[in-house]
Tab-separated table of C-alpha atoms and ligand atoms in Angstrom:
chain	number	residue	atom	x	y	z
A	1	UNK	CA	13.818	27.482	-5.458
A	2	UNK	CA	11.953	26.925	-8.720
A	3	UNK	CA	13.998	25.169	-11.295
A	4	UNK	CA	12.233	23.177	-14.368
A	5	UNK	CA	13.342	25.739	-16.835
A	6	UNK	CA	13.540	24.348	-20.383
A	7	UNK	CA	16.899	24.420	-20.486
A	8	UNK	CA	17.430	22.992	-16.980
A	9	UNK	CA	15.049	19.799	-18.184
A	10	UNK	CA	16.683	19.801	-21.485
A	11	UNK	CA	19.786	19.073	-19.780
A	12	UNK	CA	18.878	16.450	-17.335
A	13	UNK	CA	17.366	14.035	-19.749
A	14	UNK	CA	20.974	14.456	-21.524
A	15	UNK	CA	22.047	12.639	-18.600
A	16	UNK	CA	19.635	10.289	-18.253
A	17	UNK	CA	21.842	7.255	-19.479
A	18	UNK	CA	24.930	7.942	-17.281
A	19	UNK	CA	25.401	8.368	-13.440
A	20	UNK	CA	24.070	12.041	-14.656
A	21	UNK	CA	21.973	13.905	-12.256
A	22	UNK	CA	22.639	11.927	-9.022
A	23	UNK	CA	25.802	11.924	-8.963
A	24	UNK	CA	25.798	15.882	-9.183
A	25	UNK	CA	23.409	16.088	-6.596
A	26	UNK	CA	25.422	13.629	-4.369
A	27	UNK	CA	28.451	15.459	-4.652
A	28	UNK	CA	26.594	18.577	-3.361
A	29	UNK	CA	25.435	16.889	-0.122
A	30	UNK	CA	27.395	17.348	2.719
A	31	UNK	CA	29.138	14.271	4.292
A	32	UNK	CA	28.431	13.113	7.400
A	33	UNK	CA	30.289	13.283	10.546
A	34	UNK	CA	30.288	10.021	11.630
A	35	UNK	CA	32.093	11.744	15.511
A	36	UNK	CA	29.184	10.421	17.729
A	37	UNK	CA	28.568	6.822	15.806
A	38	UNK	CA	28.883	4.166	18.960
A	39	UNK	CA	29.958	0.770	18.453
A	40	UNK	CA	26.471	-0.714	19.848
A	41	UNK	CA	24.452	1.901	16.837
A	42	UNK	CA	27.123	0.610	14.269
A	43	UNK	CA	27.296	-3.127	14.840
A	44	UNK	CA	22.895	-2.636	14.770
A	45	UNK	CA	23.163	-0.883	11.442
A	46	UNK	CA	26.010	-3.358	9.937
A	47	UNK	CA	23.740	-6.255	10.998
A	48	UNK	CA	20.709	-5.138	10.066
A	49	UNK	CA	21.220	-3.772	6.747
A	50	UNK	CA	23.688	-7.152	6.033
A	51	UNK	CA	20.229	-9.339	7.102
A	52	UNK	CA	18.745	-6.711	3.667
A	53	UNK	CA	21.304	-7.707	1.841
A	54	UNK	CA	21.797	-11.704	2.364
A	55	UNK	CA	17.846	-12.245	2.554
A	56	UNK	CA	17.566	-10.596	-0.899
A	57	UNK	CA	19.974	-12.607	-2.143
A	58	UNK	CA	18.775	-15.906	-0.560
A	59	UNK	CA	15.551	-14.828	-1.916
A	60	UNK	CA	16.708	-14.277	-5.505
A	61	UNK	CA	17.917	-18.602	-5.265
A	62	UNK	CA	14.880	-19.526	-4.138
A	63	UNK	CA	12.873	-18.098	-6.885
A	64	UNK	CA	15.198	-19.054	-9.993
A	65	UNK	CA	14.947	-22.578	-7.949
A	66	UNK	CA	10.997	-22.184	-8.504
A	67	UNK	CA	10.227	-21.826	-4.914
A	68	UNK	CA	8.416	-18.461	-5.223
A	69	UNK	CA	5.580	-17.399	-7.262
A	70	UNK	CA	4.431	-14.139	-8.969
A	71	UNK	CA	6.526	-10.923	-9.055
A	72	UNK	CA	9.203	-10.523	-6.473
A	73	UNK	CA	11.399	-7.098	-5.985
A	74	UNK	CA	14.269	-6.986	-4.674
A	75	UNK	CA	16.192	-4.399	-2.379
A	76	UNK	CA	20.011	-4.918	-2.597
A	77	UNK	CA	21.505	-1.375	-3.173
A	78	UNK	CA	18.858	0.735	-0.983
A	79	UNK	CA	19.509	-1.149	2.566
A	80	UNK	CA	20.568	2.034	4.112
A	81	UNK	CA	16.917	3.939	3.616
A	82	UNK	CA	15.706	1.366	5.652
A	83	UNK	CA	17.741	0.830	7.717
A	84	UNK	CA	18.259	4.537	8.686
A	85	UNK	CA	14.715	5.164	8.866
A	86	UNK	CA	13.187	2.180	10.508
A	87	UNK	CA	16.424	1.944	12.503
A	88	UNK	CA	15.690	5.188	13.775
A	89	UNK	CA	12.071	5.278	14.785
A	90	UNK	CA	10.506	3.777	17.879
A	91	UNK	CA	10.152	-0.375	17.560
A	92	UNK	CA	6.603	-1.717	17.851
A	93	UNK	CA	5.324	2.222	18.824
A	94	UNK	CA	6.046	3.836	15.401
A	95	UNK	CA	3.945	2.917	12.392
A	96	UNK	CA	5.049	2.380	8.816
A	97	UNK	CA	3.398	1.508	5.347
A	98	UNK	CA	5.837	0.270	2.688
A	99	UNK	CA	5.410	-0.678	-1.175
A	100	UNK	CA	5.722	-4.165	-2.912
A	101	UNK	CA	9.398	-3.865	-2.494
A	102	UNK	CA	8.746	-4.884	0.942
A	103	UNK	CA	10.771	-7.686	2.273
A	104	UNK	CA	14.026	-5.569	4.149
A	105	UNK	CA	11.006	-2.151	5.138
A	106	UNK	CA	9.808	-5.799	7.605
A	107	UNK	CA	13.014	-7.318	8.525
A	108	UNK	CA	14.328	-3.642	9.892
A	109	UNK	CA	11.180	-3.270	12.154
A	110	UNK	CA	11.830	-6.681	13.195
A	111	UNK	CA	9.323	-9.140	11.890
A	112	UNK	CA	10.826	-12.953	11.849
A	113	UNK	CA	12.910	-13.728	8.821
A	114	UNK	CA	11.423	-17.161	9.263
A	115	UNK	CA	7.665	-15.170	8.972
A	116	UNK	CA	8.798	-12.628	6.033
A	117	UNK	CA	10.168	-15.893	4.265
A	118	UNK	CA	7.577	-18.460	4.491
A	119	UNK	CA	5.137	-15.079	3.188
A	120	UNK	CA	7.357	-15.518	-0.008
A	121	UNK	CA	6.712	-19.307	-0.220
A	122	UNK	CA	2.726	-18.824	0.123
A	123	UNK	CA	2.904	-20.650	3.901
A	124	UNK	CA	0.503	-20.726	6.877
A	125	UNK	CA	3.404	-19.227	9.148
A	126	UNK	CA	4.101	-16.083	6.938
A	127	UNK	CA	3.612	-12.909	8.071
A	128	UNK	CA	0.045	-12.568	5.989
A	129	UNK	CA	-0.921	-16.460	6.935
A	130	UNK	CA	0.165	-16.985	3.546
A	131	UNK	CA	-2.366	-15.109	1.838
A	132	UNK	CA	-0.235	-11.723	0.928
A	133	UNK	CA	3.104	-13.341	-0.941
A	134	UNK	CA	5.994	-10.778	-1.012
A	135	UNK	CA	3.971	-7.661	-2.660
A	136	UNK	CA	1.784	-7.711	0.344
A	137	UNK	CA	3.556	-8.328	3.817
A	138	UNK	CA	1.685	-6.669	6.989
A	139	UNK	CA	2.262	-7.151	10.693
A	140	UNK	CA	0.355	-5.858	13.381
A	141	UNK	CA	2.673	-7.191	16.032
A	142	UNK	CA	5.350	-4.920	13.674
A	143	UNK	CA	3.045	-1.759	13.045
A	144	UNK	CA	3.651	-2.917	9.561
A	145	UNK	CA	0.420	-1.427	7.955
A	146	UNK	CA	1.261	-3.593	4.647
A	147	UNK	CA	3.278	-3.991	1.178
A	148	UNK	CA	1.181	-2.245	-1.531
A	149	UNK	CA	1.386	-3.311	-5.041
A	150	UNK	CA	-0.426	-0.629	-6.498
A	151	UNK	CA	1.786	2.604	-6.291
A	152	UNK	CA	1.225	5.442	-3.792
A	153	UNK	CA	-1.845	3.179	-2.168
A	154	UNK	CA	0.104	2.852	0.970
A	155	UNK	CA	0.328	6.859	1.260
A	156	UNK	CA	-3.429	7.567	2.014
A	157	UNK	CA	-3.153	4.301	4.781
A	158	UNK	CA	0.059	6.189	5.938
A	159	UNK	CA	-1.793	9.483	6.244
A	160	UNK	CA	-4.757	8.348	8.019
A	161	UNK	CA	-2.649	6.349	10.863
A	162	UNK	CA	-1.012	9.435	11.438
A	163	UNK	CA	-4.442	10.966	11.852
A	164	UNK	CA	-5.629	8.424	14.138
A	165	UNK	CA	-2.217	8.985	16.270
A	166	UNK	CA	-3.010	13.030	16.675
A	167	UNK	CA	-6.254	12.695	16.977
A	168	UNK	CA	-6.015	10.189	20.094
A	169	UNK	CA	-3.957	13.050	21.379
A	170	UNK	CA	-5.306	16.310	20.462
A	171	UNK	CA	-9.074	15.302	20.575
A	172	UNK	CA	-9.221	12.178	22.979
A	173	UNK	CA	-6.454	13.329	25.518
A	174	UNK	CA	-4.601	10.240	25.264
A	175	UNK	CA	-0.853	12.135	26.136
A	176	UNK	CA	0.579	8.628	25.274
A	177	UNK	CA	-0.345	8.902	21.440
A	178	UNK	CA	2.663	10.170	20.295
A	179	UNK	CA	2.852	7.736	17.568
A	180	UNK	CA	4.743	8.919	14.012
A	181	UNK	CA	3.907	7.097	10.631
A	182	UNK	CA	6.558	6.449	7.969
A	183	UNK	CA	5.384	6.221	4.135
A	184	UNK	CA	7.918	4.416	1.891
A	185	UNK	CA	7.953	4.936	-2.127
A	186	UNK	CA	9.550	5.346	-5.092
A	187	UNK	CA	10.430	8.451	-7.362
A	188	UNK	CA	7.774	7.039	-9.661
A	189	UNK	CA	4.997	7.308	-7.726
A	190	UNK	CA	5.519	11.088	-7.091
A	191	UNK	CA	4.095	12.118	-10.292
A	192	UNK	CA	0.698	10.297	-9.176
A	193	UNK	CA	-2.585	11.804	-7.399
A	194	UNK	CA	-2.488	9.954	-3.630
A	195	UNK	CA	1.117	11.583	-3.493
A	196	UNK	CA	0.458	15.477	-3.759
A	197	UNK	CA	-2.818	15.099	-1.750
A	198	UNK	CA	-1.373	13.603	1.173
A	199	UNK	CA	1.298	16.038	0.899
A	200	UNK	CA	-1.422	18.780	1.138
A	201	UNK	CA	-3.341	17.038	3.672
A	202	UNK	CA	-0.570	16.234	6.142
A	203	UNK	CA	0.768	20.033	6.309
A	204	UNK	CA	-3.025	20.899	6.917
A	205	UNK	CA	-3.177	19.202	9.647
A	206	UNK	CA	0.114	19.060	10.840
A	207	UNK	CA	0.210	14.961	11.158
A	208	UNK	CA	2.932	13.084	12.413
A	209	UNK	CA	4.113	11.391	9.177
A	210	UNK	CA	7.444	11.282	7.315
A	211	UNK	CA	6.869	10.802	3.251
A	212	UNK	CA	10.298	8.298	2.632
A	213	UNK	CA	11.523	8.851	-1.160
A	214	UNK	CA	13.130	6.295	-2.135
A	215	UNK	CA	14.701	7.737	-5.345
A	216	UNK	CA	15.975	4.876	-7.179
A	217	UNK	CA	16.692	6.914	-10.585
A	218	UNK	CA	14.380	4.385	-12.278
A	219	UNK	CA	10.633	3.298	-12.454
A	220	UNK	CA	10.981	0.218	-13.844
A	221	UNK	CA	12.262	1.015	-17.427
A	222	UNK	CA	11.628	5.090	-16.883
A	223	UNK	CA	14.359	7.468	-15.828
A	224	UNK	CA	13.471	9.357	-13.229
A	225	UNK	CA	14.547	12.699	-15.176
A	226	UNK	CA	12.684	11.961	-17.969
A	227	UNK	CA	9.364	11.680	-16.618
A	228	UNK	CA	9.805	14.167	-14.069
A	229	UNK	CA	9.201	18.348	-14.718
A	230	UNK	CA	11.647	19.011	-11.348
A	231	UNK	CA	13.455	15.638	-10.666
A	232	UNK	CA	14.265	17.476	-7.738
A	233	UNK	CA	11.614	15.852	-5.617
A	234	UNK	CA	12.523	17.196	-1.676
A	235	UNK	CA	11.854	20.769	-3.152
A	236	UNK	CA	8.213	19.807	-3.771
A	237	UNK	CA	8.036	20.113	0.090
A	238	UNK	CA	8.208	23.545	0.057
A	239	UNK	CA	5.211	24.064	-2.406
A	240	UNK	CA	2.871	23.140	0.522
A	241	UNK	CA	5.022	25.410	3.565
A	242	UNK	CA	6.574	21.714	4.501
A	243	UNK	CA	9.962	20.361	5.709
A	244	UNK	CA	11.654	18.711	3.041
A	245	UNK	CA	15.561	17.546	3.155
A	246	UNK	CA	17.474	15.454	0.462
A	247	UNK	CA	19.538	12.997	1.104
A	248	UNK	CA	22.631	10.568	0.585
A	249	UNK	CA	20.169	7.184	0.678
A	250	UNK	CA	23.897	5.610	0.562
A	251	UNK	CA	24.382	6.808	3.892
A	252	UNK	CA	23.224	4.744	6.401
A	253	UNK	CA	24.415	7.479	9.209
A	254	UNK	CA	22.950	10.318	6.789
A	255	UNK	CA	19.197	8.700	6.488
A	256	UNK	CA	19.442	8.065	9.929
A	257	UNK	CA	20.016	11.656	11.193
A	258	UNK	CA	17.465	13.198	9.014
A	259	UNK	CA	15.050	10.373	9.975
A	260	UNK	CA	15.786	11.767	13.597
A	261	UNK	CA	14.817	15.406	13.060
A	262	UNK	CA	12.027	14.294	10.838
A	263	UNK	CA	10.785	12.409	14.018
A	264	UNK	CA	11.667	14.749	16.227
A	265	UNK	CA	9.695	17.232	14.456
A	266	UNK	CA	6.617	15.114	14.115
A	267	UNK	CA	6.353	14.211	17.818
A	268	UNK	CA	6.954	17.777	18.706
A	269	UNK	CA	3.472	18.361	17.155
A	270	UNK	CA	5.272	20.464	13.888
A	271	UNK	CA	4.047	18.258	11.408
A	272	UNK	CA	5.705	16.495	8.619
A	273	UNK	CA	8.562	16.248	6.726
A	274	UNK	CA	9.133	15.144	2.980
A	275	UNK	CA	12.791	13.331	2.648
A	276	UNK	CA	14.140	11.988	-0.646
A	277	UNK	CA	16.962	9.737	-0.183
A	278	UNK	CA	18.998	9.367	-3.352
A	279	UNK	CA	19.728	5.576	-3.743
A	280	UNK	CA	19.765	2.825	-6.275
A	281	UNK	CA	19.377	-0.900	-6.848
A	282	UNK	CA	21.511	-3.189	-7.765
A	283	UNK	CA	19.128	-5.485	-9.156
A	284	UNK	CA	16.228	-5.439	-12.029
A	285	UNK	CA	13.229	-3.762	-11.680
A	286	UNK	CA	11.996	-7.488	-10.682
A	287	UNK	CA	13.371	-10.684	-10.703
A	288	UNK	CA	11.766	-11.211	-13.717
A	289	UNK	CA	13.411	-8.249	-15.257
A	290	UNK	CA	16.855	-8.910	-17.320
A	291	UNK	CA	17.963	-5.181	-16.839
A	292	UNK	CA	19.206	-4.609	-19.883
A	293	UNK	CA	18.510	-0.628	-19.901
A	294	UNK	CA	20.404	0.476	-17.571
A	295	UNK	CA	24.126	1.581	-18.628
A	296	UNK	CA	27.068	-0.094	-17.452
A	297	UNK	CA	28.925	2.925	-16.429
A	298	UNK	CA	25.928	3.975	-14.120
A	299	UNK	CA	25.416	0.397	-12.277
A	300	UNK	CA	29.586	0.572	-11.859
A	301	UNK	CA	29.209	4.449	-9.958
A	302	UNK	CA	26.348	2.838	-7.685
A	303	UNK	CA	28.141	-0.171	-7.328
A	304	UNK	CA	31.143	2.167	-6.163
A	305	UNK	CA	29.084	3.817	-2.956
A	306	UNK	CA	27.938	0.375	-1.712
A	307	UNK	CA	26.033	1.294	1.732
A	308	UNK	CA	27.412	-1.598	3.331
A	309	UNK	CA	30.812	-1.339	2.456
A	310	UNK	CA	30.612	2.433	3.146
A	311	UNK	CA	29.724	1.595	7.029
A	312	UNK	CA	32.221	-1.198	7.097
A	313	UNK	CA	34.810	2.069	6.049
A	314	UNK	CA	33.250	3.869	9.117
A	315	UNK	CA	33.773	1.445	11.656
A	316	UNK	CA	37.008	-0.122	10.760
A	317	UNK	CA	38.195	3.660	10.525
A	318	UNK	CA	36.938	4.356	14.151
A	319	UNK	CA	37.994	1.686	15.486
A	320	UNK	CA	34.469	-0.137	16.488
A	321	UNK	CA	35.209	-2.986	15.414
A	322	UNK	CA	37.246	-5.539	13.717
A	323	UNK	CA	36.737	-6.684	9.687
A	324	UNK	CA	36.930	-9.873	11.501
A	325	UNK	CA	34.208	-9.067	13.428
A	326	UNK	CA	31.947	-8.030	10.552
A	327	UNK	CA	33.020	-11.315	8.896
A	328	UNK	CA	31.424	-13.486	12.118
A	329	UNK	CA	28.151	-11.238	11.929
A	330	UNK	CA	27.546	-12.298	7.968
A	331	UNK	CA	28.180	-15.892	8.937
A	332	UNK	CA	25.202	-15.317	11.909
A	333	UNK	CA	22.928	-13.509	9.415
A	334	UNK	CA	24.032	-16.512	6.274
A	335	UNK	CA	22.801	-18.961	9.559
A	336	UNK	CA	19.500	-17.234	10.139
A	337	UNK	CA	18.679	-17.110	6.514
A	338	UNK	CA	19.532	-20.926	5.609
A	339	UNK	CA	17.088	-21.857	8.665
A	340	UNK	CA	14.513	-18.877	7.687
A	341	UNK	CA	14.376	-20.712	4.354
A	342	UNK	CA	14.541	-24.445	6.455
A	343	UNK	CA	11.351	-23.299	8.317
A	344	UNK	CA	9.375	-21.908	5.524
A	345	UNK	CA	10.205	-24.937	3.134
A	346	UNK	CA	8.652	-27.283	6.133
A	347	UNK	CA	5.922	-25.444	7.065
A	348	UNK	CA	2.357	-26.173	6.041
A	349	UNK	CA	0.157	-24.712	3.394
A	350	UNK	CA	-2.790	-22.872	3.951
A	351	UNK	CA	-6.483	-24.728	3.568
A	352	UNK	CA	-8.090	-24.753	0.256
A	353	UNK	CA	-11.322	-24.637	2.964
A	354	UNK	CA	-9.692	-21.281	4.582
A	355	UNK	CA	-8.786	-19.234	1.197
A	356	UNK	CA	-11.505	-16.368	2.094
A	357	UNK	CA	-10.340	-16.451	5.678
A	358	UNK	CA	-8.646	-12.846	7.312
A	359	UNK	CA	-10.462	-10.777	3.890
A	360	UNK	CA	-12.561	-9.337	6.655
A	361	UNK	CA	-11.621	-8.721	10.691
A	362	UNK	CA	-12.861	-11.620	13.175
B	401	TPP	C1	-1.271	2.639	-9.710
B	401	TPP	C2	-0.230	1.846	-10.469
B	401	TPP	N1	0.118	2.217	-11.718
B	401	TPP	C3	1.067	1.533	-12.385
B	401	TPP	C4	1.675	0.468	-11.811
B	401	TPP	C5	2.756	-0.310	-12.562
B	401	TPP	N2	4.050	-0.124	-11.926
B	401	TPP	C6	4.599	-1.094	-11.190
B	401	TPP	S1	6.062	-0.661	-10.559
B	401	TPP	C7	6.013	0.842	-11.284
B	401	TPP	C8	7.157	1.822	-11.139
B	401	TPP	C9	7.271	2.396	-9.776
B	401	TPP	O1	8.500	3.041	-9.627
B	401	TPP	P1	8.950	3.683	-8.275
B	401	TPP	O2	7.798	4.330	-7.589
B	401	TPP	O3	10.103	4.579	-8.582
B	401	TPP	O4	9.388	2.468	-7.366
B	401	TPP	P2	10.618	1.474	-7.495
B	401	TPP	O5	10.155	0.279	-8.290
B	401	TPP	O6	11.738	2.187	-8.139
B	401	TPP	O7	10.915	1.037	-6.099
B	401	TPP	C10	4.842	0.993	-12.017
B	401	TPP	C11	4.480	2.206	-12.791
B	401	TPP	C12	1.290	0.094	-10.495
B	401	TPP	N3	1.843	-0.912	-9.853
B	401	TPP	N4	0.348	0.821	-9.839
């Protein structure tokens, strides 16, 4: 299991600049059998992961157009990590904590676009009441426990709602507590503190949670293999006697069956499971970032294994459903972004009276 050898690291920061590492890795991944996919699962996934995509990009206008303030990051490349995951676990019953790339983690668990977008715009009717902007998107109504823009601080919340979930069970008798937490991140923040002590923590205790890598290949202007002593970050499961599975984060269908035995596994009272989903964006680091360091050659492989396009393949194949089809469902989600953006544009700012207001509970 143990790899890191000198010449093993050597090696990978060789391929640091080209599709390198992941690609290897990829093509060592099993593909998945797409057999039991259902028209109803696949039209969900298509729309939801097209409502990533086309609110990123809406979002991306908006801000060039001055509309938005402060860092924003976008998502368009690693749609099928949430939708797979989210997709996967129980609406408004599961919990989840996700990082300042935020905006699509609240969109697949169902929060307004018309709430996640007037957030971005600093409005009264955003998620946060205006007070979070897009690093910092919660909703209670969502079991969205937040948008972090520290790294990893979302990992300790993460951890202790899992707690609270098993402990309403084991210790209070509450049989209905059967709640699991999901913890989204990048590759980046594995190398800090809050990410190996949760890790330790979780297996001690057997909590419900699911740790959701979402390995990008890039923190910010760092690769991944060049920071990292075993880029290989599932296997760091294993140090603490815990699940851990890597993943195609391309696959929608692939992050969505792991998600299921990861869930499976938590509710079952077997404690948690560490999954790295190999994915990448196809955007800067932020929209403030040129993204200049990243090689042409690489973008162009990503570009190539599209998640979108990849279920598109799947359902046109098995006969779900129509391209035509797919075509009227952008055109819905293009509709409910243009008014998401009609609403948030209209709607009020908060009161320079109220700035201190929801710092502390009611
Ligand atoms: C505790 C902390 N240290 C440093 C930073 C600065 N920082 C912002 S983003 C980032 C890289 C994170 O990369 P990764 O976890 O891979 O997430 P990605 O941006 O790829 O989604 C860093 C170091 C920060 N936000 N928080």
């Amino acid at each position: 299991m143990i790899k890191g050898t000198a010449m093993t690291s050597g090696q990978t920061r060789q391929n640091s600049v080209g599709a390198g590492e992941h690609a290897e890795r990829l093509s060592n991944l099993a593909t998945q059998n797409p057999a039991n996919l259902d028209r109803e699962t696949g039209l969900s996934l298509f729309r939801d992961m097209t409502l990533g995509r086309r609110f990123e990009d809406k979002c991306a206008e908006m801000y060039y157009r001055g509309k938005m303030f402060g860092f924003v990051h976008l998502y368009n490349g690693q749609e099928a990590v949430s939708s797979g995951v989210i997709g996967a676990m129980k609406r408004q019953h599961d919990w989840f904590c996700s990082t300042y790339r935020d905006h699509v983690h609240a969109l697949s668990a169902g929060v307004p676009a018309r709430e996640v977008m007037s957030e971005l715009f600093g409005k009264e009717t955003g998620c946060s009441k205006g007070r979070g902007g897009s690093m910092h998107l919660f909703s209670k109504e969502h079991h969205l426990l937040g948008g972090y823009a520290f790294i990893g601080e979302g990992i300790p919340v993460a951890l202790g709602s899992a707690f609270t979930s098993k402990y309403k069970r084991d210790a209070l008798g509450d049989e209905k507590s059967d709640a699991v937490t999901a913890a989204f991140f990048g590759d980046g923040t594995c190398n800090n503190g809050q990410f190996f002590e949760c890790l330790n923590m979780a297996q001690l205790w057997k909590l419900p949670i699911i740790f959701v890598v979402e390995n990008n290949k890039w923190a910010i202007g760092m690769a991944h293999d060049r920071a990292t002593s075993d880029p290989e970050i599932w296997r760091k499961a294993e140090a603490f006697g815990m699940a851990g599975e890597e993943i195609d984060g391309m696959d929608v269908l692939a992050v969505r069956g792991a998600a299921q035995r990861a869930l499976e596994r938590a509710r079952a009272g077997n404690g948690p499971t560490l999954l790295e989903c190999l994915t990448y964006r196809f955007r800067g680091h932020s929209l403030a970032d040129p993204d200049e360091l990243r090689s042409e050659q690489e973008k162009e492989f990503w570009a190539q294994r599209d998640p979108l396009k990849s279920l598109e393949n799947v359902i046109t194949e098995k006969e779900l459903a129509t391209h035509e089809e797919l075509r009227a469902i952008e055109k819905e989600i293009d509709k409910e972004v243009v008014d998401a953006v009609e609403f948030a544009l209209g709607a009020e700012e908060p009161e320079p009276s109220e700035l201190t207001r929801y710092i502390w509970a009611d």
